[in-house]
Coordinates of C-alpha atoms and ligand atoms in Angstrom, one line a residue:
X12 CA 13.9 -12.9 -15.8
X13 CA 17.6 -12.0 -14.3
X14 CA 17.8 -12.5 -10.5
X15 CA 19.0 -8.6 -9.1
X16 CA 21.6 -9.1 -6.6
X17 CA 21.3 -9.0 -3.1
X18 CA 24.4 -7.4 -0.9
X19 CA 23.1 -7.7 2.7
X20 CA 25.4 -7.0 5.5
X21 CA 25.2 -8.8 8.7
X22 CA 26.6 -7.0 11.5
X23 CA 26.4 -9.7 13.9
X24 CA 26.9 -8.7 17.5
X25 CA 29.4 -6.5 16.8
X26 CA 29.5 -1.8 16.9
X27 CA 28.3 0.5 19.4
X28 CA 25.5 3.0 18.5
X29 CA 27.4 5.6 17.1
X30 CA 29.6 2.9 15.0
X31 CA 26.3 1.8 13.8
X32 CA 25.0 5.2 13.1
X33 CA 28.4 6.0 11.5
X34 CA 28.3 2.6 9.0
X35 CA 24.6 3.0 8.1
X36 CA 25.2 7.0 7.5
X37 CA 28.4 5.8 5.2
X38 CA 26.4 3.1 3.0
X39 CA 23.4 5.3 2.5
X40 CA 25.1 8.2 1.2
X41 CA 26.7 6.3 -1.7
X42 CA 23.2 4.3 -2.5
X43 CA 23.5 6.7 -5.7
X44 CA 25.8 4.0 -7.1
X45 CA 23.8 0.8 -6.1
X46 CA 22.7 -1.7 -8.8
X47 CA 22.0 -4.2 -6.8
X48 CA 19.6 -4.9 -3.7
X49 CA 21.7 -3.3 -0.4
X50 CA 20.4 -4.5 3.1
X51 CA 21.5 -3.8 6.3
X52 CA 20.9 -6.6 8.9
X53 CA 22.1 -5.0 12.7
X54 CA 21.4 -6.4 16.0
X55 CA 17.5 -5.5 17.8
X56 CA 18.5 -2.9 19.3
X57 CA 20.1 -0.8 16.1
X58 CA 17.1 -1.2 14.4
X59 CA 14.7 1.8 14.9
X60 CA 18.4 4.0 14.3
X61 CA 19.3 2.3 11.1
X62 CA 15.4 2.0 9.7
X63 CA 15.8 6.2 10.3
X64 CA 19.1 6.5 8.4
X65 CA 17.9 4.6 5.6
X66 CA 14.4 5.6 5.7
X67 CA 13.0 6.1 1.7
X68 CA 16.1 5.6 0.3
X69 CA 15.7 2.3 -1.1
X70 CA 18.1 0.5 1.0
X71 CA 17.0 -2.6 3.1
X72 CA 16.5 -3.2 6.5
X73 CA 16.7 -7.1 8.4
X74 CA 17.2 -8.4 11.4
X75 CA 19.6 -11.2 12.7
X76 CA 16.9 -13.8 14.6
X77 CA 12.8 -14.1 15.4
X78 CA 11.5 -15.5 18.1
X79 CA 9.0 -19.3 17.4
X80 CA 6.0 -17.2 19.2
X81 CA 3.6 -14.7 18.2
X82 CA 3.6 -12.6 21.5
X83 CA 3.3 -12.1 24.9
X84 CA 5.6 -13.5 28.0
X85 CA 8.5 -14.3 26.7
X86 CA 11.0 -12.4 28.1
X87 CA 14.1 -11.3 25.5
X88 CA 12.3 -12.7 23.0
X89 CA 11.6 -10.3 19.9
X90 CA 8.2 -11.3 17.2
X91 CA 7.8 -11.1 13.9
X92 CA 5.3 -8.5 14.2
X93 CA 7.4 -6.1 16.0
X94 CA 9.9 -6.6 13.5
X95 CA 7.7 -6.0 10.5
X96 CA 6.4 -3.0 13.2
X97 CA 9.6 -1.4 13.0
X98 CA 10.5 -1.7 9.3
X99 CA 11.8 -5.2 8.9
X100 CA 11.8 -6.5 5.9
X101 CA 14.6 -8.9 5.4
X102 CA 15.1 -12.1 8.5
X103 CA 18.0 -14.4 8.6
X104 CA 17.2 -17.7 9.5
X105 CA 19.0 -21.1 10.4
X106 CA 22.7 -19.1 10.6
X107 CA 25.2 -22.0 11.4
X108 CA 25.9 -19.1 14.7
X109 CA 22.5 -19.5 15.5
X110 CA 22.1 -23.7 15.1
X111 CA 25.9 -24.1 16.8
X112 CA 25.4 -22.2 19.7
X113 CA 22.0 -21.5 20.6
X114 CA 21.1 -25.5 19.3
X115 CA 17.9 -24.5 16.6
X116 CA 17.3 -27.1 15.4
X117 CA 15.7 -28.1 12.5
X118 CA 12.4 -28.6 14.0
X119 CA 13.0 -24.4 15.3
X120 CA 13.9 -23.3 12.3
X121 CA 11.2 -24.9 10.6
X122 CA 8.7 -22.6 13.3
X123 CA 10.9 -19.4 12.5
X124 CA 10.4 -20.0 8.7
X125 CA 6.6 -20.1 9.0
X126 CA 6.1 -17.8 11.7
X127 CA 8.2 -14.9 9.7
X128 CA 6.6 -15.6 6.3
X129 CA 3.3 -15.4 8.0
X130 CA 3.6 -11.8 8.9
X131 CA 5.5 -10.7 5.6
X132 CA 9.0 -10.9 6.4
X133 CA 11.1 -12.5 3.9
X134 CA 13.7 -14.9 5.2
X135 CA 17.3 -15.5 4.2
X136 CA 18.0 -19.1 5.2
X137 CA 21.0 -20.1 5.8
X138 CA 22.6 -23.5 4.9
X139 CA 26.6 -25.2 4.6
X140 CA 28.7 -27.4 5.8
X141 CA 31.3 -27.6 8.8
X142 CA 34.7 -28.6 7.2
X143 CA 34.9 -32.1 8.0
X144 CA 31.5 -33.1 6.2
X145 CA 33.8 -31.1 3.2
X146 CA 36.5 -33.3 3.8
X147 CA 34.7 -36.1 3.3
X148 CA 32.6 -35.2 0.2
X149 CA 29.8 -35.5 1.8
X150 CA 28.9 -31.7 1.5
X151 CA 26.0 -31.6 -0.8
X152 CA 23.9 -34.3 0.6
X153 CA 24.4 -32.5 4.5
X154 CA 23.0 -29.1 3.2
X155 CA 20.2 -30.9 0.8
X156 CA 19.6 -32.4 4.4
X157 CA 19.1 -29.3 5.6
X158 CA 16.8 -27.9 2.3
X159 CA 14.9 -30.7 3.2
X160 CA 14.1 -30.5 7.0
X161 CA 13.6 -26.8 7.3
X162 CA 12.2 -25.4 3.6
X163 CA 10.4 -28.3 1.9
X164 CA 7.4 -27.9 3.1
X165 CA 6.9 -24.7 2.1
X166 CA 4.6 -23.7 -0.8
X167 CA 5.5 -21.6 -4.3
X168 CA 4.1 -18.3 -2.6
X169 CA 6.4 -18.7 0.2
X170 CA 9.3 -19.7 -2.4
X171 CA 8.6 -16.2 -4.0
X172 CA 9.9 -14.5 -0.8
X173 CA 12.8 -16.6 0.4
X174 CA 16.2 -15.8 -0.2
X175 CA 18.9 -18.9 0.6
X176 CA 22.5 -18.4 1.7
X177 CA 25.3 -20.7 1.3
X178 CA 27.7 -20.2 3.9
X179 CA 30.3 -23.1 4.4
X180 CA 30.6 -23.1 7.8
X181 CA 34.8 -23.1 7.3
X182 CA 34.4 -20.4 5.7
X183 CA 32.7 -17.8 8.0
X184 CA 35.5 -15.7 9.8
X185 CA 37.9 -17.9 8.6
X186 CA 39.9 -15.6 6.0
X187 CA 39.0 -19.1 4.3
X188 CA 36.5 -18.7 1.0
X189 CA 34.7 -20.6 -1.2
X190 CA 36.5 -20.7 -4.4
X191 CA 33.8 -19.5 -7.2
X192 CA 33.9 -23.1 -8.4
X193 CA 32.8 -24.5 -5.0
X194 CA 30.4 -21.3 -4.3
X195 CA 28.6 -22.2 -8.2
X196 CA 28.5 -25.7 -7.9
X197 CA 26.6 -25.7 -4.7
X198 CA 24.9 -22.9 -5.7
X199 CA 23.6 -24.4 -8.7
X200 CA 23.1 -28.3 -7.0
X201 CA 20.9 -25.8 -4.4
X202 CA 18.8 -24.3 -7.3
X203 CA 18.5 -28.3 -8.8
X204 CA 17.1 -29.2 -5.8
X205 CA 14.4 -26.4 -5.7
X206 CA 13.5 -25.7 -8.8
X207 CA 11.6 -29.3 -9.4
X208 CA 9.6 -28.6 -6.5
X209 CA 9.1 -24.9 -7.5
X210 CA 9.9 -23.6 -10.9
X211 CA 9.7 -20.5 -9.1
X212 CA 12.9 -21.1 -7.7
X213 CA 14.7 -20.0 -10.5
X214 CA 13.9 -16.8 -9.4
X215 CA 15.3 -17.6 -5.8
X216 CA 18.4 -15.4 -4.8
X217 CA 20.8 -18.3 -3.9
X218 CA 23.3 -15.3 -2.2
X219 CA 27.0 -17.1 -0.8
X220 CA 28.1 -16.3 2.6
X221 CA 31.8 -17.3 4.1
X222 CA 34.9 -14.3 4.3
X223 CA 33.4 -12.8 1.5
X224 CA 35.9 -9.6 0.7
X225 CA 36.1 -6.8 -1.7
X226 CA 39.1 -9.2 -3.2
X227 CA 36.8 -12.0 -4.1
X228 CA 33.9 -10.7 -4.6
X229 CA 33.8 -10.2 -8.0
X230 CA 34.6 -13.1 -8.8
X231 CA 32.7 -15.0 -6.8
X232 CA 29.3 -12.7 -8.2
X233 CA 30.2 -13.6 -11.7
X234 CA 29.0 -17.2 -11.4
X235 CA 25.5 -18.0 -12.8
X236 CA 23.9 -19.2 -10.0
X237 CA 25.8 -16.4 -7.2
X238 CA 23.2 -13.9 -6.6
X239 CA 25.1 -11.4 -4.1
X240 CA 26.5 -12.1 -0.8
X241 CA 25.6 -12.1 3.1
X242 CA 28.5 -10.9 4.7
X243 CA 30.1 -10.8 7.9
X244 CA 33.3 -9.0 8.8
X245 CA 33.9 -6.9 5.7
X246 CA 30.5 -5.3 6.4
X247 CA 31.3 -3.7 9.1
X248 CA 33.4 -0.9 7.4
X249 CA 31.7 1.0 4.9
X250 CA 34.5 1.2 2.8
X251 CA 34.8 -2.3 2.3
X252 CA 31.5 -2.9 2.0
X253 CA 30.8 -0.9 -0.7
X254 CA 33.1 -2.2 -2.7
X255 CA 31.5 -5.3 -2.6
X256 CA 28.4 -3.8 -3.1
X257 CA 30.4 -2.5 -6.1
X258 CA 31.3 -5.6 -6.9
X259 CA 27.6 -6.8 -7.6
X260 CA 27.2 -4.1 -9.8
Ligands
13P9 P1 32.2 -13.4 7.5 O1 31.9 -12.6 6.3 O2 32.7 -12.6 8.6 O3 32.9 -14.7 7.2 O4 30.7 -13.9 8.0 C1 29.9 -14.5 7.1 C2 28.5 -14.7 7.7 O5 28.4 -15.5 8.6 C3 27.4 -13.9 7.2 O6 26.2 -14.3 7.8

C-alpha cells in the first residue's frame, strides 16, 4: 500500500490571532487541490479558532507539546484529553526545540508517547542530529539512539498511529537542508530500523523536517522513503505553504 503524504505545518510560537485566523482561512480555501494529508499544528491557544476554520473540511488539526500527566494541578500544563477534547488529532513529540530548551529527555518523551497514544492522539516524533554528530559521521547511530530510547517499546498498534520526523537539527531555521540524498538515506536507515520490529512500519510516514521550502520541496518528496514534510518557517505564509503542499501532490 502507498504511504499518502503528510504536509503538516508547525507554527511554532510564532502569529497573533488574526495572523492565525488569516493563514488557517488561506490553506482551507485551497484544500480543493490537496492530495496529500494537510495539518495545521498552532500553539494552545489557536486551537479552538483553527479546529473552527477547518472544521469538516478534511484538513488536520495538532498541537505542538502534551503535558506527562493525566489531569488536575498542574498549572500551564495542557492533557491529552483536552487536546483530543478540542479536536486534536495530530501531537508533535521529542522536537529538538522542545529536548534543547525545555531538557525532555528521553525518559519524558518516552511518558508523552504513551500518555498521547493512550487517549488517541497520534504522535509525530521527532528525531536528528545537531551538526557536529554530522560532522563526525556519527549521525545515524545518535538518531537510532533516539528510536531506541523513546519508541522501542512500543507495540505494532501503537506503530499504526505514529508518524516520525527527521529533522537535522542544522537544518531547522537554518536556510540549511537536507540534500534529498541525506533526507532518503536516513529516511530509509529509519524505516530499516523499524520495520524488523514492526512490519507495520512500512506503512509509517517517515515525514523530513529542516528549512523545508517551496524550492526544495519537490525534490526532496520524490524520494522513496520521504513521506511529506513538518515545516517551520515556510508555513507560516499560506502562499508558501501551499506550494509545498503542492509539492506533495
Ligand atoms: P523550519 O522549517 O523553520 O526549518 O523548521 C522546521 C521544524 O522545526 C519543523 O518542526
Amino acid at each position: 500500500m502507498k504511504r499518502k503524504k503528510l504536509v503538516a505545518g508547525n507554527w511554532k510560537m510564532n502569529l497573533e490571532i488574526a495572523e492565525a485566523i488569516k493563514l488557517a482561512t488561506g490553506v482551507k480555501d485551497a484544500r480543493a487541490n490537496f492530495k496529500c494529508d494537510v495539518a495545521l499544528i498552532p500553539s494552545f491557544v489557536y486551537i479552538a479558532e483553527v479546529k473552527h476554520i477547518i472544521y469538516a473540511t478534511g484538513i488536520h488539526l495538532g498541537a505542538q507539546d502534551v503535558s506527562t500527566h493525566e489531569n488536575g494541578a498542574y498549572t500551564g500544563e495542557v492533557s491529552a484529553t483536552q487536546l483530543k477534547s478540542a479536536g486534536v488529532e495530530y501531537i508533535i513529540i521529542g522536537h529538538s526545540e522542545r529536548r534543547e530548551h525545555f531538557g525532555e529527555n528521553h525518559g519524558v518523551l518516552k511518558q508523552k508517547m504513551e500518555i498521547a497514544l493512550k487517549h488517541g492522539l497520534k504522535p509525530i516524533f521527532c528525531c536528528g542530529e545537531p551538526l557536529q554528530v554530522r560532522e563526525e559521521g556519527k549521525h545515524k547511530e545518535y538518531v537510532q539512539k533516539q528510536l531506541e530510547e523513546s519508541l522501542f517499546n512500543l507495540s505494532a498498534k501503537d506503530f499504526a498511529n505514529i508518524t516520525i520526523a527527521y529533522e537535522p537539527i542544522w537544518a531547522i531555521g537554518t536556510g540549511l537542508t537536507a540534500s534529498a540524498e541525506q533526507a532518503q538515506e536516513m529516511h530509509a536507515f529509519i524505516r530499516g530500523l523499524l520495520v524488523p520490529k514492526h512490519p507495520i512500519a512500512l506503512q509509517t510516514r517517515i515525514i523530513y523536517g529542516g528549512s523545508c521550502n517551496a524550492a526544495n520541496a519537490k525534490e526532496l518528496f520524490a524520494c522513496a522513503d520521504v513521506d511529506g514534510g513538518l515545516v517551520g518557517g515556510a508555513s507560516l505564509k499560506s502562499k508558501d505553504f501551499l506550494a509545498i503542499i503542492e509539492a506533495a501532490g
